[in-house]
Tab-separated table of C-alpha atoms in Angstrom:
chain	number	residue	atom	x	y	z
F	1013	ALA	CA	45.541	-25.815	22.800
F	1014	GLN	CA	43.285	-26.437	26.035
F	1015	SER	CA	41.186	-23.419	27.104
F	1016	VAL	CA	38.316	-22.993	29.120
F	1017	THR	CA	35.396	-20.818	28.886
F	1018	GLN	CA	32.722	-20.009	31.566
F	1019	LEU	CA	29.716	-18.369	30.492
F	1020	GLY	CA	28.452	-15.560	32.659
F	1021	SER	CA	31.015	-13.725	34.876
F	1022	HIS	CA	28.090	-13.040	37.501
F	1023	VAL	CA	25.066	-15.401	38.195
F	1024	SER	CA	22.471	-14.539	40.614
F	1025	VAL	CA	19.977	-17.227	42.048
F	1026	SER	CA	17.507	-17.074	45.067
F	1027	GLU	CA	18.007	-19.309	47.858
F	1028	GLY	CA	16.383	-22.722	47.599
F	1029	ALA	CA	16.713	-22.360	43.716
F	1030	LEU	CA	18.733	-24.643	41.127
F	1031	VAL	CA	22.321	-23.189	40.879
F	1032	LEU	CA	24.059	-23.871	37.152
F	1033	LEU	CA	27.343	-22.588	36.257
F	1034	ARG	CA	28.574	-23.177	32.722
F	1035	CYS	CA	31.784	-24.611	31.596
F	1036	ASN	CA	32.604	-25.481	28.216
F	1037	TYR	CA	36.363	-26.484	27.342
F	1038	SER	CA	38.452	-27.152	24.297
F	1039	SER	CA	41.075	-30.090	24.320
F	1040	SER	CA	42.493	-32.119	21.807
F	1041	VAL	CA	41.965	-35.166	24.243
F	1042	PRO	CA	39.458	-36.084	26.809
F	1043	PRO	CA	40.860	-33.975	29.965
F	1044	TYR	CA	41.169	-33.822	33.490
F	1045	LEU	CA	38.533	-31.037	34.614
F	1046	PHE	CA	37.950	-29.464	37.600
F	1047	TRP	CA	35.934	-27.448	39.544
F	1048	TYR	CA	37.412	-24.810	42.320
F	1049	VAL	CA	35.600	-22.397	44.639
F	1050	GLN	CA	36.938	-19.338	46.242
F	1051	TYR	CA	35.554	-17.501	49.288
F	1052	PRO	CA	36.387	-14.059	49.970
F	1053	ASN	CA	40.207	-13.392	50.854
F	1054	GLN	CA	40.800	-17.412	50.494
F	1055	GLY	CA	42.519	-19.380	48.234
F	1056	LEU	CA	40.696	-21.833	46.154
F	1057	GLN	CA	39.418	-24.942	47.090
F	1058	LEU	CA	38.593	-27.920	45.114
F	1059	LEU	CA	34.792	-28.739	44.801
F	1060	LEU	CA	35.108	-31.849	42.458
F	1061	LYS	CA	37.212	-33.440	39.574
F	1062	TYR	CA	36.399	-35.479	36.767
F	1063	THR	CA	39.256	-38.008	35.470
F	1064	SER	CA	36.974	-40.453	33.487
F	1065	ALA	CA	35.745	-42.675	35.971
F	1066	ALA	CA	32.296	-41.491	35.974
F	1067	THR	CA	30.820	-38.828	33.822
F	1068	LEU	CA	28.416	-37.274	36.814
F	1069	VAL	CA	30.598	-36.518	39.512
F	1070	LYS	CA	29.567	-35.620	42.953
F	1071	GLY	CA	31.684	-33.254	44.865
F	1072	ILE	CA	31.243	-31.441	48.263
F	1073	ASN	CA	28.570	-28.813	49.545
F	1074	GLY	CA	26.135	-30.815	47.412
F	1075	PHE	CA	27.488	-30.039	44.068
F	1076	GLU	CA	27.815	-32.127	41.399
F	1077	ALA	CA	28.975	-31.751	37.497
F	1078	GLU	CA	28.400	-33.759	34.147
F	1079	PHE	CA	31.193	-34.577	31.811
F	1080	LYS	CA	29.446	-34.183	28.094
F	1081	LYS	CA	31.985	-34.955	25.453
F	1082	SER	CA	29.573	-34.276	22.833
F	1083	GLU	CA	28.867	-30.438	23.821
F	1084	THR	CA	32.731	-30.599	25.309
F	1085	SER	CA	30.719	-29.048	28.495
F	1086	PHE	CA	31.324	-29.708	32.364
F	1087	HIS	CA	28.501	-27.709	34.047
F	1088	LEU	CA	28.243	-27.089	37.705
F	1089	THR	CA	24.985	-27.449	39.715
F	1090	LYS	CA	23.516	-27.718	42.740
F	1091	PRO	CA	19.446	-28.510	43.418
F	1092	SER	CA	19.338	-25.973	45.984
F	1093	ALA	CA	21.123	-23.038	46.587
F	1094	HIS	CA	22.219	-21.878	50.076
F	1095	MET	CA	23.353	-18.144	51.169
F	1096	SER	CA	27.003	-19.971	52.470
F	1097	ASP	CA	27.572	-20.709	48.665
F	1098	ALA	CA	27.783	-17.250	47.642
F	1099	ALA	CA	31.689	-17.256	46.181
F	1100	GLU	CA	33.601	-17.237	42.945
F	1101	TYR	CA	33.622	-20.603	40.889
F	1102	PHE	CA	36.645	-21.578	38.716
F	1103	CYS	CA	36.457	-24.105	35.862
F	1104	ALA	CA	39.755	-25.625	35.119
F	1105	VAL	CA	41.128	-27.989	32.470
F	1106	SER	CA	44.354	-30.148	32.273
F	1107	ASP	CA	45.422	-32.558	29.645
F	1108	ARG	CA	46.182	-36.263	30.407
F	1109	VAL	CA	49.427	-36.361	29.130
F	1110	GLY	CA	52.580	-34.122	29.985
F	1111	ASP	CA	52.898	-31.983	32.808
F	1112	ASP	CA	50.700	-30.688	35.583
F	1113	LYS	CA	49.575	-27.607	33.977
F	1114	ILE	CA	46.166	-26.617	34.813
F	1115	ILE	CA	44.048	-23.701	32.565
F	1116	PHE	CA	41.728	-21.615	34.619
F	1117	GLY	CA	38.469	-20.163	33.364
F	1118	LYS	CA	37.825	-16.474	34.176
F	1119	GLY	CA	35.380	-17.364	37.087
F	1120	THR	CA	31.829	-16.893	37.753
F	1121	ARG	CA	30.785	-14.959	40.958
F	1122	LEU	CA	27.942	-16.631	42.272
F	1123	HIS	CA	25.445	-14.216	44.130
F	1124	ILE	CA	22.637	-15.673	46.387
F	1125	LEU	CA	19.460	-13.590	46.679
F	1126	PRO	CA	17.654	-13.873	49.957
Y	748	LYS	CA	47.972	-33.451	56.692
Y	749	ALA	CA	48.934	-29.660	57.364
Y	750	GLY	CA	47.563	-27.801	54.016
Y	751	VAL	CA	49.504	-25.334	51.757
Y	752	THR	CA	50.943	-22.308	53.821
Y	753	GLN	CA	51.626	-18.827	52.387
Y	754	THR	CA	54.004	-16.326	53.900
Y	755	PRO	CA	53.218	-13.510	54.569
Y	756	ARG	CA	49.505	-13.221	54.086
Y	757	TYR	CA	49.655	-9.543	53.470
Y	758	LEU	CA	52.354	-7.065	51.745
Y	759	ILE	CA	52.597	-3.746	51.227
Y	760	LYS	CA	55.820	-2.496	49.288
Y	761	THR	CA	57.078	0.395	47.069
Y	762	ARG	CA	57.453	0.738	43.564
Y	763	GLY	CA	60.793	-0.133	42.427
Y	764	GLN	CA	61.381	-2.486	45.621
Y	765	GLN	CA	62.008	-6.143	45.534
Y	766	VAL	CA	59.969	-8.883	47.390
Y	767	THR	CA	59.864	-12.514	48.039
Y	768	LEU	CA	56.939	-14.721	49.089
Y	769	SER	CA	57.119	-18.299	50.523
Y	770	CYS	CA	55.046	-21.149	50.048
Y	771	SER	CA	55.404	-24.561	51.803
Y	772	PRO	CA	53.373	-27.233	50.018
Y	773	ILE	CA	51.560	-30.419	51.408
Y	774	SER	CA	54.003	-32.817	52.866
Y	775	GLY	CA	54.908	-35.239	49.986
Y	776	HIS	CA	53.758	-33.149	47.262
Y	777	ARG	CA	56.523	-32.372	44.888
Y	778	SER	CA	55.204	-30.074	42.360
Y	779	VAL	CA	54.372	-26.165	43.419
Y	780	SER	CA	52.692	-23.593	41.117
Y	781	TRP	CA	52.249	-19.950	41.644
Y	782	TYR	CA	49.370	-17.648	40.199
Y	783	GLN	CA	48.696	-14.146	40.198
Y	784	GLN	CA	45.210	-13.033	40.588
Y	785	THR	CA	43.699	-9.708	39.858
Y	786	PRO	CA	40.416	-8.327	39.227
Y	787	GLY	CA	41.069	-7.742	35.593
Y	788	GLN	CA	43.203	-10.618	34.340
Y	789	GLY	CA	41.778	-13.384	36.477
Y	790	LEU	CA	44.125	-16.366	37.754
Y	791	GLN	CA	47.075	-16.272	35.519
Y	792	PHE	CA	50.098	-18.907	35.627
Y	793	LEU	CA	53.482	-17.607	36.747
Y	794	PHE	CA	55.543	-20.797	36.994
Y	795	GLU	CA	55.686	-24.375	38.281
Y	796	TYR	CA	58.337	-26.314	39.899
Y	797	PHE	CA	58.863	-29.856	40.243
Y	798	SER	CA	61.724	-31.355	41.861
Y	799	GLU	CA	63.733	-28.207	42.376
Y	800	THR	CA	63.349	-27.454	38.568
Y	801	GLN	CA	60.967	-25.013	36.633
Y	802	ARG	CA	59.040	-27.032	34.363
Y	803	ASN	CA	56.507	-24.462	33.107
Y	804	LYS	CA	56.467	-20.754	33.043
Y	805	GLY	CA	53.508	-18.456	32.053
Y	806	ASN	CA	53.598	-15.268	30.131
Y	807	PHE	CA	55.167	-12.871	32.541
Y	808	PRO	CA	58.508	-10.472	32.239
Y	809	GLY	CA	61.765	-11.578	33.710
Y	810	ARG	CA	61.083	-9.278	36.792
Y	811	PHE	CA	59.007	-12.404	38.128
Y	812	SER	CA	61.302	-15.593	39.464
Y	813	GLY	CA	61.035	-18.648	41.417
Y	814	ARG	CA	62.816	-21.268	42.871
Y	815	GLN	CA	62.344	-24.540	44.635
Y	816	PHE	CA	64.334	-25.681	47.632
Y	817	SER	CA	65.020	-29.976	48.195
Y	818	ASN	CA	62.443	-29.883	50.711
Y	819	SER	CA	59.805	-28.587	47.996
Y	820	ARG	CA	59.138	-25.227	49.642
Y	821	SER	CA	59.309	-22.559	47.128
Y	822	GLU	CA	59.837	-19.242	46.822
Y	823	MET	CA	59.115	-16.540	44.023
Y	824	ASN	CA	60.667	-13.075	43.897
Y	825	VAL	CA	59.382	-9.724	42.005
Y	826	SER	CA	62.293	-6.997	41.566
Y	827	THR	CA	61.416	-3.703	40.526
Y	828	LEU	CA	58.186	-3.502	41.299
Y	829	GLU	CA	55.387	-1.717	39.457
Y	830	LEU	CA	51.913	-0.585	40.415
Y	831	GLY	CA	50.379	-3.193	38.004
Y	832	ASP	CA	52.148	-6.140	40.491
Y	833	SER	CA	49.514	-5.483	43.066
Y	834	ALA	CA	47.472	-8.826	43.025
Y	835	LEU	CA	46.754	-11.785	44.970
Y	836	TYR	CA	49.611	-14.417	44.720
Y	837	LEU	CA	48.684	-17.565	44.866
Y	838	CYS	CA	50.784	-20.868	45.528
Y	839	ALA	CA	49.480	-24.468	44.580
Y	840	SER	CA	50.832	-27.688	45.482
Y	841	SER	CA	50.358	-31.323	43.530
Y	842	ASN	CA	50.953	-34.978	44.088
Y	843	HIS	CA	52.362	-35.594	40.866
Y	844	THR	CA	53.741	-38.692	41.244
Y	845	THR	CA	50.525	-40.342	41.834
Y	846	GLY	CA	49.153	-38.922	38.533
Y	847	ARG	CA	46.463	-36.840	40.185
Y	848	ARG	CA	46.568	-33.565	38.749
Y	849	GLU	CA	44.494	-31.531	41.120
Y	850	GLN	CA	45.945	-28.769	42.747
Y	851	TYR	CA	45.442	-27.488	46.272
Y	852	PHE	CA	45.849	-23.954	47.060
Y	853	GLY	CA	47.103	-21.666	49.710
Y	854	PRO	CA	45.581	-18.845	51.037
Y	855	GLY	CA	47.427	-16.610	49.191
Y	856	THR	CA	49.545	-13.647	49.715
Y	857	ARG	CA	47.908	-10.318	49.072
Y	858	LEU	CA	50.633	-7.654	47.847
Y	859	THR	CA	49.712	-4.001	47.761
Y	860	VAL	CA	52.437	-1.946	45.511
Y	861	THR	CA	52.249	1.813	46.348
């Protein structure tokens, strides 16, 4: 069965510093992987997705993620944090076959320190 | 294209009452999923509808039900409300026919049960 683990429910970084949010997945076959962001009182917005075309995926707002099959990881990074990046981030996994069911991680709240 | 819309955005109900939430997917999307989001449990999958049929169901009691209409609009119903049903209810649509598995979320309905 698929599952997603996000390490750290809260992460704090200084403005301008590197952002690294960790995600590990469990799936019997290489899956689809997603990162979503949720700003306060809003729904989830797709940041980026991995569908096997390239292991390094670039998303919106300067974020990118690298699929590492050997480590079953899909960590999210951004070279320089901005105050507007403060939000909750969710990693999600979906199998390549069958239905559209997506399993979400528990989320990581990113705090940006001035 | 217009995004996913949910109505109402906010709702206050009393224990024992029932509630109906509405979701209009992105035009052309035939799959609609519902999620419950709470601080303690995170994002939990309720159910998914595709072409008016429930395709997936999460682990929620029978008080939670849904349906989808021929125009892909979906409703979810919660009967005999409990305090623990207070949550943000999110609807997401996806374009299953193209194999794209990312989901696009609405802003959510904030339900408060008193």
